Coordinates of C-alpha atoms in Angstrom, one line a residue:
Chain A
M297 CA 12.9 13.5 -7.6
S298 CA 12.3 15.6 -4.7
D299 CA 15.0 15.4 -2.1
D300 CA 12.5 16.2 0.5
D301 CA 10.5 13.0 -0.2
V302 CA 13.8 11.0 0.0
A303 CA 14.5 12.7 3.4
L304 CA 11.0 11.7 4.5
V305 CA 11.5 8.0 3.6
G306 CA 14.9 8.2 5.5
A307 CA 13.1 9.5 8.4
I308 CA 10.4 6.9 8.3
R309 CA 13.3 4.4 8.3
N310 CA 14.3 5.8 11.7
G311 CA 10.8 5.4 13.0
S312 CA 9.4 9.0 12.6
E313 CA 5.7 9.1 12.8
L314 CA 5.6 12.8 11.7
A315 CA 7.4 11.8 8.5
F316 CA 4.8 9.1 8.0
N317 CA 2.1 11.7 8.5
T318 CA 3.7 14.0 5.9
L319 CA 4.1 11.1 3.4
V320 CA 0.5 10.0 3.7
D321 CA -0.7 13.7 3.3
R322 CA 1.5 14.3 0.3
H323 CA 0.8 11.1 -1.7
Q324 CA -2.6 9.8 -0.6
Q325 CA -4.4 11.5 -3.5
A326 CA -2.1 9.8 -6.1
V327 CA -2.3 6.3 -4.5
R328 CA -6.0 6.5 -3.9
T329 CA -6.7 7.8 -7.5
F330 CA -4.8 5.0 -9.0
L331 CA -6.3 2.2 -6.8
R332 CA -9.9 3.7 -7.2
R333 CA -9.6 3.5 -11.0
L334 CA -7.9 0.2 -10.8
L335 CA -10.3 -1.6 -8.3
G336 CA -13.6 0.3 -9.4
N337 CA -14.6 0.4 -5.7
D338 CA -13.7 3.4 -3.6
A339 CA -14.0 1.7 -0.1
D340 CA -11.8 -1.2 -1.3
A341 CA -9.3 1.2 -2.9
D342 CA -9.0 3.4 0.2
D343 CA -8.6 0.3 2.5
M344 CA -5.8 -0.9 0.0
A345 CA -4.2 2.5 0.0
Q346 CA -3.9 2.4 3.8
E347 CA -2.2 -1.1 3.5
T348 CA 0.2 0.5 1.0
F349 CA 1.2 3.2 3.4
L350 CA 1.6 0.6 6.1
A351 CA 3.7 -1.6 3.8
A352 CA 5.8 1.6 3.0
W353 CA 6.5 2.0 6.8
T354 CA 7.6 -1.7 7.1
H355 CA 9.6 -1.8 3.8
A356 CA 11.1 1.8 4.0
R357 CA 14.5 0.1 3.7
S358 CA 13.6 -1.2 0.3
F359 CA 13.4 2.3 -1.2
R360 CA 16.8 2.8 -3.0
G361 CA 16.0 6.1 -4.6
E362 CA 16.0 4.9 -8.2
A363 CA 12.3 6.2 -8.6
T364 CA 10.4 8.9 -7.2
V365 CA 8.7 8.2 -3.9
R366 CA 5.3 8.5 -5.5
A367 CA 6.3 5.8 -8.1
W368 CA 7.5 3.6 -5.3
L369 CA 4.3 3.9 -3.4
C370 CA 2.3 3.1 -6.6
G371 CA 4.5 0.2 -7.3
I372 CA 3.7 -1.1 -3.8
A373 CA -0.1 -0.5 -4.5
W374 CA 0.0 -2.3 -7.7
R375 CA 1.7 -5.4 -6.2
K376 CA -1.0 -5.3 -3.5
A377 CA -3.9 -4.9 -5.9
K378 CA -2.6 -7.7 -8.2
G379 CA -2.1 -9.9 -5.2
A380 CA -5.6 -9.5 -3.9
Q381 CA -7.2 -9.4 -7.4
R382 CA -9.4 -12.4 -7.0
S383 CA -11.2 -11.1 -3.8
W384 CA -11.7 -7.6 -5.1
A385 CA -12.9 -8.6 -8.4
R386 CA -15.6 -10.8 -7.0
R387 CA -16.7 -7.9 -4.7
R388 CA -16.7 -5.5 -7.6
S389 CA -19.0 -7.5 -9.8
R390 CA -21.4 -7.7 -6.9
D391 CA -21.3 -3.9 -6.0
T392 CA -21.0 -2.3 -9.5
A393 CA -24.6 -0.9 -9.6
H394 CA -24.1 0.7 -6.3
H395 CA -20.8 2.3 -7.1
E396 CA -22.0 3.6 -10.4
Q397 CA -24.9 5.2 -8.5
Q398 CA -22.5 6.7 -6.1
A399 CA -20.2 7.9 -8.9
A400 CA -23.2 9.5 -10.7
A401 CA -24.3 11.5 -7.4
T402 CA -20.9 13.2 -7.3
V403 CA -20.9 16.7 -8.8
T404 CA -17.7 17.3 -11.1
G405 CA -16.8 18.9 -14.4
A406 CA -17.6 15.9 -16.5
T407 CA -21.1 14.9 -17.3
I408 CA -22.7 11.9 -15.6
E409 CA -23.0 10.0 -19.0
D410 CA -19.3 10.5 -19.8
R411 CA -18.2 9.4 -16.4
L412 CA -20.2 6.4 -16.3
A413 CA -19.1 5.4 -19.9
V414 CA -15.5 5.8 -18.9
R415 CA -15.9 4.0 -15.6
R416 CA -17.4 1.0 -17.4
A417 CA -15.1 1.0 -20.3
L418 CA -12.2 1.4 -17.8
Q419 CA -13.2 -1.7 -15.7
A420 CA -13.7 -3.7 -19.0
L421 CA -10.0 -3.3 -19.7
P422 CA -7.6 -6.2 -18.8
L423 CA -6.1 -5.3 -15.3
E424 CA -2.6 -4.4 -16.6
Q425 CA -3.9 -2.2 -19.4
R426 CA -6.2 -0.5 -16.9
A427 CA -3.2 0.1 -14.6
A428 CA -1.1 1.5 -17.4
V429 CA -3.9 3.7 -18.6
T430 CA -4.6 5.0 -15.2
L431 CA -0.9 5.7 -14.3
C432 CA -0.3 7.6 -17.6
L433 CA -3.5 9.3 -18.3
V434 CA -4.8 10.0 -14.7
C435 CA -1.8 10.0 -12.4
G436 CA 0.5 11.8 -14.7
F437 CA 3.4 9.2 -14.8
S438 CA 5.5 9.0 -18.1
H439 CA 5.6 5.8 -19.9
S440 CA 8.8 4.7 -18.5
E441 CA 7.9 5.4 -15.0
A442 CA 4.6 3.3 -15.4
A443 CA 6.8 0.6 -16.9
D444 CA 8.9 0.6 -13.8
I445 CA 5.9 0.5 -11.4
L446 CA 4.2 -2.2 -13.3
G447 CA 7.5 -4.3 -13.9
A448 CA 6.5 -4.4 -17.6
A449 CA 8.5 -3.6 -20.8
L450 CA 8.3 0.0 -22.1
G451 CA 6.8 -1.0 -25.3
T452 CA 4.0 -3.1 -23.6
V453 CA 3.0 -0.1 -21.5
K454 CA 2.9 2.2 -24.5
S455 CA 0.7 -0.2 -26.5
H456 CA -1.5 -0.6 -23.3
V457 CA -1.9 3.0 -22.9
Q458 CA -2.7 3.6 -26.7
R459 CA -5.2 0.9 -27.0
G460 CA -6.9 1.6 -23.6
R461 CA -7.1 5.4 -24.5
E462 CA -8.8 4.4 -27.9
R463 CA -11.2 2.2 -26.2
L464 CA -12.1 4.9 -23.6
L465 CA -12.6 7.4 -26.5
K466 CA -15.0 5.1 -28.3
A467 CA -16.9 4.7 -25.0
I468 CA -17.2 8.5 -24.6
E469 CA -18.3 8.9 -28.2
G470 CA -20.9 6.1 -27.7
S471 CA -22.2 8.0 -24.5
A472 CA -23.1 11.1 -26.5
Chain B
M292 CA -7.1 18.7 -28.1
S293 CA -10.3 17.5 -29.6
D294 CA -13.6 17.6 -27.8
L295 CA -13.5 14.0 -27.2
E296 CA -10.1 14.0 -25.6
T297 CA -11.3 16.9 -23.4
R298 CA -14.3 15.0 -22.3
L299 CA -12.1 11.9 -21.6
A300 CA -9.7 13.9 -19.5
A301 CA -12.5 15.5 -17.5
A302 CA -14.1 12.1 -17.0
L303 CA -10.9 10.4 -15.9
H304 CA -10.1 13.2 -13.4
A305 CA -13.6 13.3 -12.0
D306 CA -14.4 12.1 -8.5
A307 CA -10.7 12.2 -7.5
P308 CA -10.0 12.1 -3.7
P309 CA -9.3 15.4 -2.0
A310 CA -5.6 16.7 -2.1
R311 CA -5.6 16.8 1.8
D312 CA -7.8 14.2 3.7
V313 CA -7.5 14.3 7.5
R314 CA -9.8 11.4 7.9
F315 CA -7.7 9.1 5.7
R316 CA -4.5 10.2 7.5
I317 CA -5.9 9.4 10.7
E318 CA -7.2 6.0 9.7
A319 CA -3.7 5.2 8.3
L320 CA -2.1 6.3 11.5
V321 CA -4.6 4.1 13.5
R322 CA -3.6 1.1 11.4
L323 CA 0.0 1.8 11.9
E324 CA -0.5 2.0 15.8
Q325 CA -2.5 -1.3 15.8
A326 CA 0.3 -3.0 13.8
R327 CA 3.0 -1.7 16.3
F328 CA 0.7 -2.8 19.3
R329 CA 0.6 -6.4 17.8
R330 CA 4.3 -6.2 17.3
R331 CA 5.0 -5.2 20.8
V332 CA 2.7 -7.9 22.1
F333 CA 4.3 -10.5 19.9
V334 CA 7.9 -9.4 21.1
S335 CA 6.7 -9.6 24.8
V336 CA 5.2 -13.0 24.4
L337 CA 8.2 -14.2 22.5
I338 CA 10.7 -13.1 25.1
A339 CA 8.5 -14.6 27.9
A340 CA 8.4 -17.9 26.0
V341 CA 12.2 -18.0 25.4
V342 CA 12.9 -17.2 29.0
A343 CA 10.4 -19.8 30.3
V344 CA 11.8 -22.5 28.0
A345 CA 15.4 -21.6 28.9
A346 CA 14.5 -21.6 32.6
A347 CA 12.9 -25.0 32.3
V348 CA 15.7 -26.6 30.3
S349 CA 18.6 -25.2 32.3
G350 CA 17.0 -25.1 35.8
T351 CA 17.7 -28.6 36.4
A352 CA 21.3 -28.3 35.2
L353 CA 22.1 -25.6 37.6
D354 CA 23.8 -26.2 41.0
V355 CA 21.1 -26.8 43.6
R356 CA 23.1 -24.8 46.1
I357 CA 22.3 -21.6 44.1
A358 CA 19.3 -19.9 45.7
D359 CA 16.1 -19.8 43.6
V360 CA 16.1 -16.1 42.9
Q361 CA 19.8 -16.1 41.8
R362 CA 18.9 -19.1 39.5
I363 CA 16.0 -17.3 37.9
G364 CA 18.0 -14.1 37.4
I365 CA 20.9 -16.0 35.8
V366 CA 18.8 -18.0 33.5
G367 CA 16.7 -15.1 32.5
A368 CA 19.9 -13.0 31.7
V369 CA 21.4 -15.8 29.7
A370 CA 18.2 -16.2 27.7
M371 CA 18.0 -12.5 27.0
V372 CA 21.7 -12.4 26.0
A373 CA 21.0 -15.4 23.7
L374 CA 17.9 -13.8 22.2
L375 CA 19.6 -10.4 21.5
A376 CA 22.6 -12.1 20.0
L377 CA 20.5 -14.2 17.7
L378 CA 18.6 -11.1 16.6
A379 CA 21.6 -9.1 16.0
R380 CA 23.3 -11.8 13.9
P381 CA 23.2 -11.2 10.3
G382 CA 21.5 -13.9 8.2
G383 CA 18.9 -16.4 9.2
I384 CA 17.4 -15.3 12.2
R385 CA 17.4 -11.7 11.3
T386 CA 15.6 -12.7 8.0
L387 CA 13.1 -14.8 9.9
W388 CA 12.6 -11.8 12.2
R389 CA 11.8 -9.5 9.3
A390 CA 9.4 -12.0 7.8
V391 CA 7.6 -12.1 11.1
D392 CA 7.6 -8.4 11.2
R393 CA 6.1 -8.1 7.9
W394 CA 3.4 -10.6 8.8
L395 CA 2.6 -8.7 11.9
Y396 CA 2.2 -5.4 9.9
S397 CA 0.3 -7.1 7.2

């Protein structure tokens, strides 16, 4: 765990805006990536990521240093996403076509077909499985870190990741 | 790593947000400022309400010989001390205050 990150949270507890700035700068990519994959809607995900950082400011005292700051932030994000699941799931089903178009328009290393196939397959996974796959395969957390973040058993997370990965690979295979 | 796995990794990491995003950071700061502003307004209104209630309740009980200005000053000071004492006390009020605080930041 980075001592620097722990010091940042300590400074946030004392009301340092500068520390908050640095925390956002340092971890926004991980939190946003996690939420974007989880929610399937970039705008909703970014909105929830901001709420996550605001909650980190308010709940800075709840950080006990048992996990990394990044894992703690993703834990907050996960609880927020789970709590608001019904509302964003409804919006997602309405906006799917638009977001797929948006995703296809962005130029990256992967082909458009692969990205759309993975996006659809990921959204078809159950929420907890999707979260486990995203944390381990996209955000680079270990299985035990993901288990802590999700508040799930280690075995459950391992099986979620394995099954999810198989489904994503099948989707990629089918997109060729 | 097989070809499929490489493609999966590339697809999963596609469209990631940038490592540094000034706009996102500013938006998060704006939200923080808005929440702090709401909190300050709430605290001011709460203090004003406590002082008003305390003044209304104890005003009649005070000796009429005390001048009006003195009376308001005394009641206000007592109300402030009572409020600060309640907030500093561990347990109930503090927990309640934290819950209100969380609600204001939500």
